[in-house]
Short mmCIF file of C-alpha atoms in Angstrom, two decimals:
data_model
loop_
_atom_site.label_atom_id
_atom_site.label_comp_id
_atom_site.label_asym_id
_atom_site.label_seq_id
_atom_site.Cartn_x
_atom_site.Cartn_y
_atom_site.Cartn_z
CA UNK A 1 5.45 12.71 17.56
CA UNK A 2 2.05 13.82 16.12
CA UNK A 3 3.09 13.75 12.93
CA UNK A 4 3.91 9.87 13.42
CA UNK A 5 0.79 9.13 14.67
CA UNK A 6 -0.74 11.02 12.00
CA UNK A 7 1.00 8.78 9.49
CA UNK A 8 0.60 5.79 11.30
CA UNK A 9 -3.09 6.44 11.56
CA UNK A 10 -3.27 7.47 7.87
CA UNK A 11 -1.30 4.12 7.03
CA UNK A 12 -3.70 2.45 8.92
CA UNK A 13 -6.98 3.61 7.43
CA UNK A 14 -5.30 3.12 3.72
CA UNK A 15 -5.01 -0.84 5.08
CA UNK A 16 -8.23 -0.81 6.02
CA UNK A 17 -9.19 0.44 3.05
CA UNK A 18 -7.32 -2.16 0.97
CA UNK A 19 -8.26 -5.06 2.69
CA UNK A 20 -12.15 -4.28 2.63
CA UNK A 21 -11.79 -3.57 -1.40
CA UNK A 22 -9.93 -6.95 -1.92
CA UNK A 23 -13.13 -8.33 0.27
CA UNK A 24 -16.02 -7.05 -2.02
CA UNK A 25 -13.80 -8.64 -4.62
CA UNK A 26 -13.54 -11.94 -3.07
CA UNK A 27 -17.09 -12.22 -2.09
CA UNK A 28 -17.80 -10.92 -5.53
CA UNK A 29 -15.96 -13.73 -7.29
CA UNK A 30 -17.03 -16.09 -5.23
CA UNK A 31 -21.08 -14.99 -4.56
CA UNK A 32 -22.16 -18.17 -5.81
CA UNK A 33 -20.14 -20.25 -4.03
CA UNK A 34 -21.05 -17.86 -0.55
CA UNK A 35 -24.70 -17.72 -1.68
CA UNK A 36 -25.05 -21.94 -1.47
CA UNK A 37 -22.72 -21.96 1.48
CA UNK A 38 -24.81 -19.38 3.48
CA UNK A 39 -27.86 -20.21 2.62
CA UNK A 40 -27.68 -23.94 2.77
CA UNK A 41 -29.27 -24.09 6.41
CA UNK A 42 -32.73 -22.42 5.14
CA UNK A 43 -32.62 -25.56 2.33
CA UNK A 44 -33.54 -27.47 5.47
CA UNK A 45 -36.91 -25.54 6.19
CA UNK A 46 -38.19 -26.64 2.75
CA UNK A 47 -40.35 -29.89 3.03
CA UNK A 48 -42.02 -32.15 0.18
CA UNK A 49 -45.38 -33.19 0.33
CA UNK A 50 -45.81 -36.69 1.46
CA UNK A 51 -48.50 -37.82 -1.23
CA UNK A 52 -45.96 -37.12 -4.34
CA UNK A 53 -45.06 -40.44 -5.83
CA UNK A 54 -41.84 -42.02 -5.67
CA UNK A 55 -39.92 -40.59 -8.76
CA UNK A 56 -41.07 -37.20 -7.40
CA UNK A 57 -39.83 -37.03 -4.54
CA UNK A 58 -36.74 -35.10 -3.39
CA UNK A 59 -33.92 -35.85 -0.94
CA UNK A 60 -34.98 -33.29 1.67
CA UNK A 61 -31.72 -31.94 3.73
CA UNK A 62 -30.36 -32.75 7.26
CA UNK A 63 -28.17 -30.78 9.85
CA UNK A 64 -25.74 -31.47 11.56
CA UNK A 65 -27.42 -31.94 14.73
CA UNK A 66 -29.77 -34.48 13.46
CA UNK A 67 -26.76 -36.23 11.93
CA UNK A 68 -24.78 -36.51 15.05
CA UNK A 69 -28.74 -37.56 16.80
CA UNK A 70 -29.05 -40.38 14.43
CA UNK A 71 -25.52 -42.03 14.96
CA UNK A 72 -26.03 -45.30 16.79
CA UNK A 73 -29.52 -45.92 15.19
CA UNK A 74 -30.62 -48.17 11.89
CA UNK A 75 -29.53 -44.86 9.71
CA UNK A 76 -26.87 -45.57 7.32
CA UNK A 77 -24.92 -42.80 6.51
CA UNK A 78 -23.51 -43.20 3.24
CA UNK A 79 -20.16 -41.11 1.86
CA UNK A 80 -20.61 -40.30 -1.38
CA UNK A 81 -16.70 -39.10 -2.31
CA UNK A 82 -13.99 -41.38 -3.88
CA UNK A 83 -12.66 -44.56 -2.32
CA UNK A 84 -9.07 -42.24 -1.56
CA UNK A 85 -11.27 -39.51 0.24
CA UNK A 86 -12.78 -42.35 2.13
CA UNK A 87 -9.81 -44.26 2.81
CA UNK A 88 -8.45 -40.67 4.93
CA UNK A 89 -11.09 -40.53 6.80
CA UNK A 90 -14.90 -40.34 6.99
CA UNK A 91 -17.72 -40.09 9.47
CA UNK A 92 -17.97 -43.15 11.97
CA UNK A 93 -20.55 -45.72 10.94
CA UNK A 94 -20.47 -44.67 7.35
CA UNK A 95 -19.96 -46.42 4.27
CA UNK A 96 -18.73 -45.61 1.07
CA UNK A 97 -20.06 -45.63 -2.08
CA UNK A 98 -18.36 -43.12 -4.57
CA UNK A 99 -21.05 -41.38 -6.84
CA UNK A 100 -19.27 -42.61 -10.17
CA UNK A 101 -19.37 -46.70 -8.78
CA UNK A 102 -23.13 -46.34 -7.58
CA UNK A 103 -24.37 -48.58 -10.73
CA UNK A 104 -21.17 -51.48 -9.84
CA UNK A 105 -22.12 -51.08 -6.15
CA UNK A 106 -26.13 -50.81 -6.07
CA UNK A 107 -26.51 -54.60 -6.53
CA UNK A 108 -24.56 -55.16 -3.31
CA UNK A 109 -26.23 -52.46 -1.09
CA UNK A 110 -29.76 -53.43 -2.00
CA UNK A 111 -28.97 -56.89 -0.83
CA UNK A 112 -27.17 -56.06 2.75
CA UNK A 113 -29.74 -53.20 3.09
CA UNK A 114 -33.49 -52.94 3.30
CA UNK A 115 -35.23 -50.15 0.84
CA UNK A 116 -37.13 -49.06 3.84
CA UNK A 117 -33.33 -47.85 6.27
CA UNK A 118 -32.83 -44.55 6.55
CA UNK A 119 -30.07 -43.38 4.54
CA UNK A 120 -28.23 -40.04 4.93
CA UNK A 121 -25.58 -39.36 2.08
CA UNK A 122 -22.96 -36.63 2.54
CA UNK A 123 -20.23 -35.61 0.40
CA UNK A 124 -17.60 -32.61 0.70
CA UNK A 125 -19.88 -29.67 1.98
CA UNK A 126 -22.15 -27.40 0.14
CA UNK A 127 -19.96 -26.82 -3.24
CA UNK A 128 -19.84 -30.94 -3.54
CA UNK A 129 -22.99 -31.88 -6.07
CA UNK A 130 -22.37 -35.59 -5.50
CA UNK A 131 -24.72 -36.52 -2.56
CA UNK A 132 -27.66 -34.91 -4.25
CA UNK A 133 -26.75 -37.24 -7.30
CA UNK A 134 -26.30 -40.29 -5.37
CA UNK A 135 -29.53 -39.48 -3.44
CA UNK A 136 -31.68 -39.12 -6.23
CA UNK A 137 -29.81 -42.84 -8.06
CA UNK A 138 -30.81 -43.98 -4.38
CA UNK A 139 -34.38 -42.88 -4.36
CA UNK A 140 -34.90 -43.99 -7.76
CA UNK A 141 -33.87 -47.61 -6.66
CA UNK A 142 -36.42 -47.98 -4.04
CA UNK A 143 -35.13 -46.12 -0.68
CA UNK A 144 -37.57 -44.04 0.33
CA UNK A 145 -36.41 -42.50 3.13
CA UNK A 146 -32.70 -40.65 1.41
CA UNK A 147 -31.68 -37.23 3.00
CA UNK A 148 -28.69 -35.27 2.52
CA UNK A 149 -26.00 -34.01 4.75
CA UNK A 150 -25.30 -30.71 2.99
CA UNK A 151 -22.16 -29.69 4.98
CA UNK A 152 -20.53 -32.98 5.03
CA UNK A 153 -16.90 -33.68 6.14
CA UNK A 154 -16.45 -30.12 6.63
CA UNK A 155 -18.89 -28.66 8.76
CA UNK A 156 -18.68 -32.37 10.58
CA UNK A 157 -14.93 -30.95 11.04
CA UNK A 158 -15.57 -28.11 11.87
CA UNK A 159 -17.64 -29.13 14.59
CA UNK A 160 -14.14 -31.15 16.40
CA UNK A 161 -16.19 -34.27 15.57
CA UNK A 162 -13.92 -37.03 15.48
CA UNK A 163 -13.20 -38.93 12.09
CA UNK A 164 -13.39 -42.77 11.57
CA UNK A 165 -10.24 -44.06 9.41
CA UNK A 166 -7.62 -42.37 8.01
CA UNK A 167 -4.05 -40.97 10.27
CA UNK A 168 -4.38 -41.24 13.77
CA UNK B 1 26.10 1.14 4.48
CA UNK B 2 23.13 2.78 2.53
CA UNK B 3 23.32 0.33 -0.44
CA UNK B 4 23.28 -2.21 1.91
CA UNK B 5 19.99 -0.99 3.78
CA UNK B 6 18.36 -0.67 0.11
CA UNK B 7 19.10 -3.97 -0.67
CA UNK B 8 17.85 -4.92 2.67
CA UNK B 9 14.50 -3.01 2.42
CA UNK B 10 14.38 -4.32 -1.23
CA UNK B 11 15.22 -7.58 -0.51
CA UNK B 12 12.46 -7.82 2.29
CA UNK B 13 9.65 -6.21 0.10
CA UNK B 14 10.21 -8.22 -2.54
CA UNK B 15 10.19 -11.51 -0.66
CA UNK B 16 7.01 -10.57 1.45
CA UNK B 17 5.51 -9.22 -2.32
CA UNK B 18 6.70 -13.18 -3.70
CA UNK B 19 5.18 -14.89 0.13
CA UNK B 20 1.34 -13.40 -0.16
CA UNK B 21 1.33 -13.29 -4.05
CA UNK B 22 1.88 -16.62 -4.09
CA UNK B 23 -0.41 -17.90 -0.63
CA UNK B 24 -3.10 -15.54 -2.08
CA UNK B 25 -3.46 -16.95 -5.46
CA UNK B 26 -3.19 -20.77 -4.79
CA UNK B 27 -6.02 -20.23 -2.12
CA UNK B 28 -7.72 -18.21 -4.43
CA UNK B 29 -8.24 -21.12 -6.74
CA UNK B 30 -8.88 -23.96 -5.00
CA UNK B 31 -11.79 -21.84 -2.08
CA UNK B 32 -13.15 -24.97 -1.31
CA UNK B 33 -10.09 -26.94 -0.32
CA UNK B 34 -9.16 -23.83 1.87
CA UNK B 35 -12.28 -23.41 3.12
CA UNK B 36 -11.70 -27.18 4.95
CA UNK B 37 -8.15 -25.96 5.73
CA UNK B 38 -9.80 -23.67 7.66
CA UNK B 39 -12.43 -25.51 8.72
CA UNK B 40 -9.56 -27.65 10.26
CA UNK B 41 -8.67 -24.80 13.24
CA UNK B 42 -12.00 -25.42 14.77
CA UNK B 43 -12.19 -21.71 15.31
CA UNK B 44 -15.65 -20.68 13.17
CA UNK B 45 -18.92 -21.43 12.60
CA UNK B 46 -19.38 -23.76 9.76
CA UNK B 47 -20.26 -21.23 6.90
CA UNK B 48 -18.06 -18.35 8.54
CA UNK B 49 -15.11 -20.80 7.41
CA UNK B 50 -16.53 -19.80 3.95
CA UNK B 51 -16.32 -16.25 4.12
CA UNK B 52 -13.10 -16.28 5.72
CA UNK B 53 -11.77 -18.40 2.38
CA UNK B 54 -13.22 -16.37 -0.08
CA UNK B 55 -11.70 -12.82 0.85
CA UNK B 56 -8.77 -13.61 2.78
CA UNK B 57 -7.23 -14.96 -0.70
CA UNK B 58 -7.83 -11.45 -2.27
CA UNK B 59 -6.40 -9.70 0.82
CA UNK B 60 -3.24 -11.70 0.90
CA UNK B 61 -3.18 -10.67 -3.23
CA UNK B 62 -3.36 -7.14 -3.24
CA UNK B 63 -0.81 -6.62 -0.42
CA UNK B 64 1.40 -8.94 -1.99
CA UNK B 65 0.87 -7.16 -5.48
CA UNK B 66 1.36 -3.90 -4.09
CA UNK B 67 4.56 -4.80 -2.37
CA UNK B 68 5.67 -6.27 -5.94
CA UNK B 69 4.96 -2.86 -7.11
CA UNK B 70 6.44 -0.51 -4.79
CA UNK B 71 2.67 1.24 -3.84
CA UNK B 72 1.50 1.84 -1.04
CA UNK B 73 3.95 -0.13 0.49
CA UNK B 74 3.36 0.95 4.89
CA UNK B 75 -0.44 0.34 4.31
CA UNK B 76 0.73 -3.09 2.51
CA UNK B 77 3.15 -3.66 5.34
CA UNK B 78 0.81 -2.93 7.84
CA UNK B 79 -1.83 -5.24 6.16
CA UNK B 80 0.60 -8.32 5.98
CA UNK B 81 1.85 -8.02 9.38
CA UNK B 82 -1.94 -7.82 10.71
CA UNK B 83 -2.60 -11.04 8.75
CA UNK B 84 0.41 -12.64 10.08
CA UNK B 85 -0.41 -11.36 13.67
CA UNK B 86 -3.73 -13.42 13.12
CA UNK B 87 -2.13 -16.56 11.38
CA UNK B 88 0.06 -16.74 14.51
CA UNK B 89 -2.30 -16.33 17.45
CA UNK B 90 -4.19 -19.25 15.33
CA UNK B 91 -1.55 -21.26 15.05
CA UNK B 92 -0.83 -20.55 19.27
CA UNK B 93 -4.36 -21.57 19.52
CA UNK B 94 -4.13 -25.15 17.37
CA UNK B 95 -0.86 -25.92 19.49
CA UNK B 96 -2.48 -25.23 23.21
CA UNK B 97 -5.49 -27.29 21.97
CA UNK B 98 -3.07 -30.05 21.01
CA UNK B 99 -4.63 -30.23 17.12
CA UNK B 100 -2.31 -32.32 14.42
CA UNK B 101 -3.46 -30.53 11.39
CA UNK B 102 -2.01 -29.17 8.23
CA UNK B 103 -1.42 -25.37 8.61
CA UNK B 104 -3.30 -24.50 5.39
CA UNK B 105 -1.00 -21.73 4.93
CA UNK B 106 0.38 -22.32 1.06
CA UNK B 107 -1.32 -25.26 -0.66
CA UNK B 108 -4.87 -25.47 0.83
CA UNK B 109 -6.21 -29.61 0.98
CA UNK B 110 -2.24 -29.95 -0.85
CA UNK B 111 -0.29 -33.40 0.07
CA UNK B 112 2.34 -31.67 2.04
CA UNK B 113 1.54 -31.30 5.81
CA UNK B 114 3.23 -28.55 7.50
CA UNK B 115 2.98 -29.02 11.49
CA UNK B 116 1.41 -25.30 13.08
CA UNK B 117 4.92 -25.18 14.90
CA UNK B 118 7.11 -24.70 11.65
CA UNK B 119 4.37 -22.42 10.33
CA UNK B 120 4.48 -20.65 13.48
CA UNK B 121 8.10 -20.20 12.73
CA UNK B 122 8.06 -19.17 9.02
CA UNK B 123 5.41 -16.44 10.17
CA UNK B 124 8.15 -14.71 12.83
CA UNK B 125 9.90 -15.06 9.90
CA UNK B 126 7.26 -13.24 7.85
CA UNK B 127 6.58 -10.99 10.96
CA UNK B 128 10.43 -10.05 10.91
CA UNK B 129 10.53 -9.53 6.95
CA UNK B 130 7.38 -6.68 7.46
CA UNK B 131 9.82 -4.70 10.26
CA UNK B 132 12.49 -4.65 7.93
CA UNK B 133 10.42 -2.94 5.24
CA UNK B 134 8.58 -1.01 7.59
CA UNK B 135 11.18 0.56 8.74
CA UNK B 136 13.14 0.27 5.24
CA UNK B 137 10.80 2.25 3.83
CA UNK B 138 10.22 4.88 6.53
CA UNK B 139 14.41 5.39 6.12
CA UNK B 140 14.08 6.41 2.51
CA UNK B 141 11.28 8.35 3.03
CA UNK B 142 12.67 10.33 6.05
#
């Protein structure tokens, strides 16, 4: 009987073993990946001085609490993934304007928006470079007040936050 | 009678080796998408989902490869049914909570959408394919 136990235990270690090799591996082919993922929430303790001139300044970052906060107000929240991605679903209240169409589409937004709304753009979490893109496009056409929801649809899913669009 | 318990244990091995070689590696290039998937079960913290996606790939892989290759095979048994014990107290979890979501199990973000109760049968399944070459392999070795 001891001598099953012994093996079992053995066994059981070996796993252990395994499992936490694979790991290091895993986080080891994917550090970068981790490193933007984890550390995206000290991004938002970074601030830009006020005085820098327009084409200076940078779309400072948002969290999810602020995001959720803002829904309701004059904040446009603006989805920065393709039309399809949009079409299955995206956060209430927001509208989409794909990163690749944002030269097509500008015309269209600067007319039903004012330069002075506050826009929040969010694409498909910390490994998506899109939003920063669009941002910057959308700073450089006059908004002034552009921030970025680094997480995006993810962390806003993985929250239980409902969706707007896409299957019931 | 023993040819047919080799085949069985064989048979078993090899088809829990083929099951986590092939989850591991199609999660293990696409972290992102599975990262969502797992995102999806509303379980973790935000980043945590992350983590999980980025190791749990490589975990699936090496038990899967050493199945394939006959080494180590109780420590790889014991590995897959632990990860299987998990997948299905998740997938208990997303059905009490009344969540429509894909399982995430093979093709992470993929178009196919497999409900959490016919994952949560394929992994009794799975759970009943790691018994057989448990104890397969504890026969031979006895």
């Amino acid at each position: 009987m001891s001598d099953v136990l012994n093996g079992l235990r053995r066994d059981l270690l070996r796993a252990l073993l395994i499992a936490l090799l694979a790991a290091l591996v895993g986080l080891a082919v994917n550090s970068r990946l981790l490193w933007r993922a984890l550390s995206g929430r000290s991004l938002s303790s970074g601030s830009v001085a006020v005085s820098e001139p327009a084409d200076m300044v940078l779309p400072l970052p948002v969290e999810l609490d602020e995001v959720r906060e803002l829904q309701g107000t004059s904040t446009l929240l603006i989805d920065a993934r393709s039309r399809e991605a949009f079409a299955e679903g995206h956060l209430p209240g927001a509208r989409s304007l794909p990163r690749g169409e944002v030269t097509s589409e500008l015309p269209s937004l600067q007319a039903e928006v004012p330069l002075d709304i506050p826009l929040i753009v969010y694409c498909s979490g910390y490994d998506c470079n899109d939003s920063f893109v669009l941002a910057e496009q959308l700073i450089a056409a006059g908004y002034r007040q552009v921030r970025i929801f680094e997480g995006g649809l993810p962390e806003w899913q993985a929250a239980g936050l409902p969706l707007e669009g896409g299957q019931p | 009678m023993k040819t047919f318990l080799a085949i069985l244990y064989h048979g078993s091995r090899l088809a829990l080796a083929a099951i986590f070689c092939y989850a591991g590696s199609v999660k293990a290039l696409d972290v992102v998408a599975f990262a969502g998937s797992v995102a999806n079960y509303q379980l973790l913290p935000y980043q945590l989902n992350f983590l999980v996606a980025a190791t749990l790939p490589y975990v699936e892989l090496a038990a899967g490869l050493l199945l394939l290759f006959g080494r180590q095979v109780r420590p790889a048994t014991l590995l897959v049914a632990g990860m299987n014990g998990v997948f299905i107290l998740a997938l208990l979890s997303v059905i009490l909570r009344g969540l429509d979501i894909d399982c995430g199990c093979f093709r992470p973000g993929g178009e196919g959408h497999t409900s959490a109760q016919m994952a949560l049968l394929r992994d009794v399944g799975i759970m009943l394919l790691a018994a057989l070459t448990w104890f397969g392999h504890g026969r031979r070795n006895s």
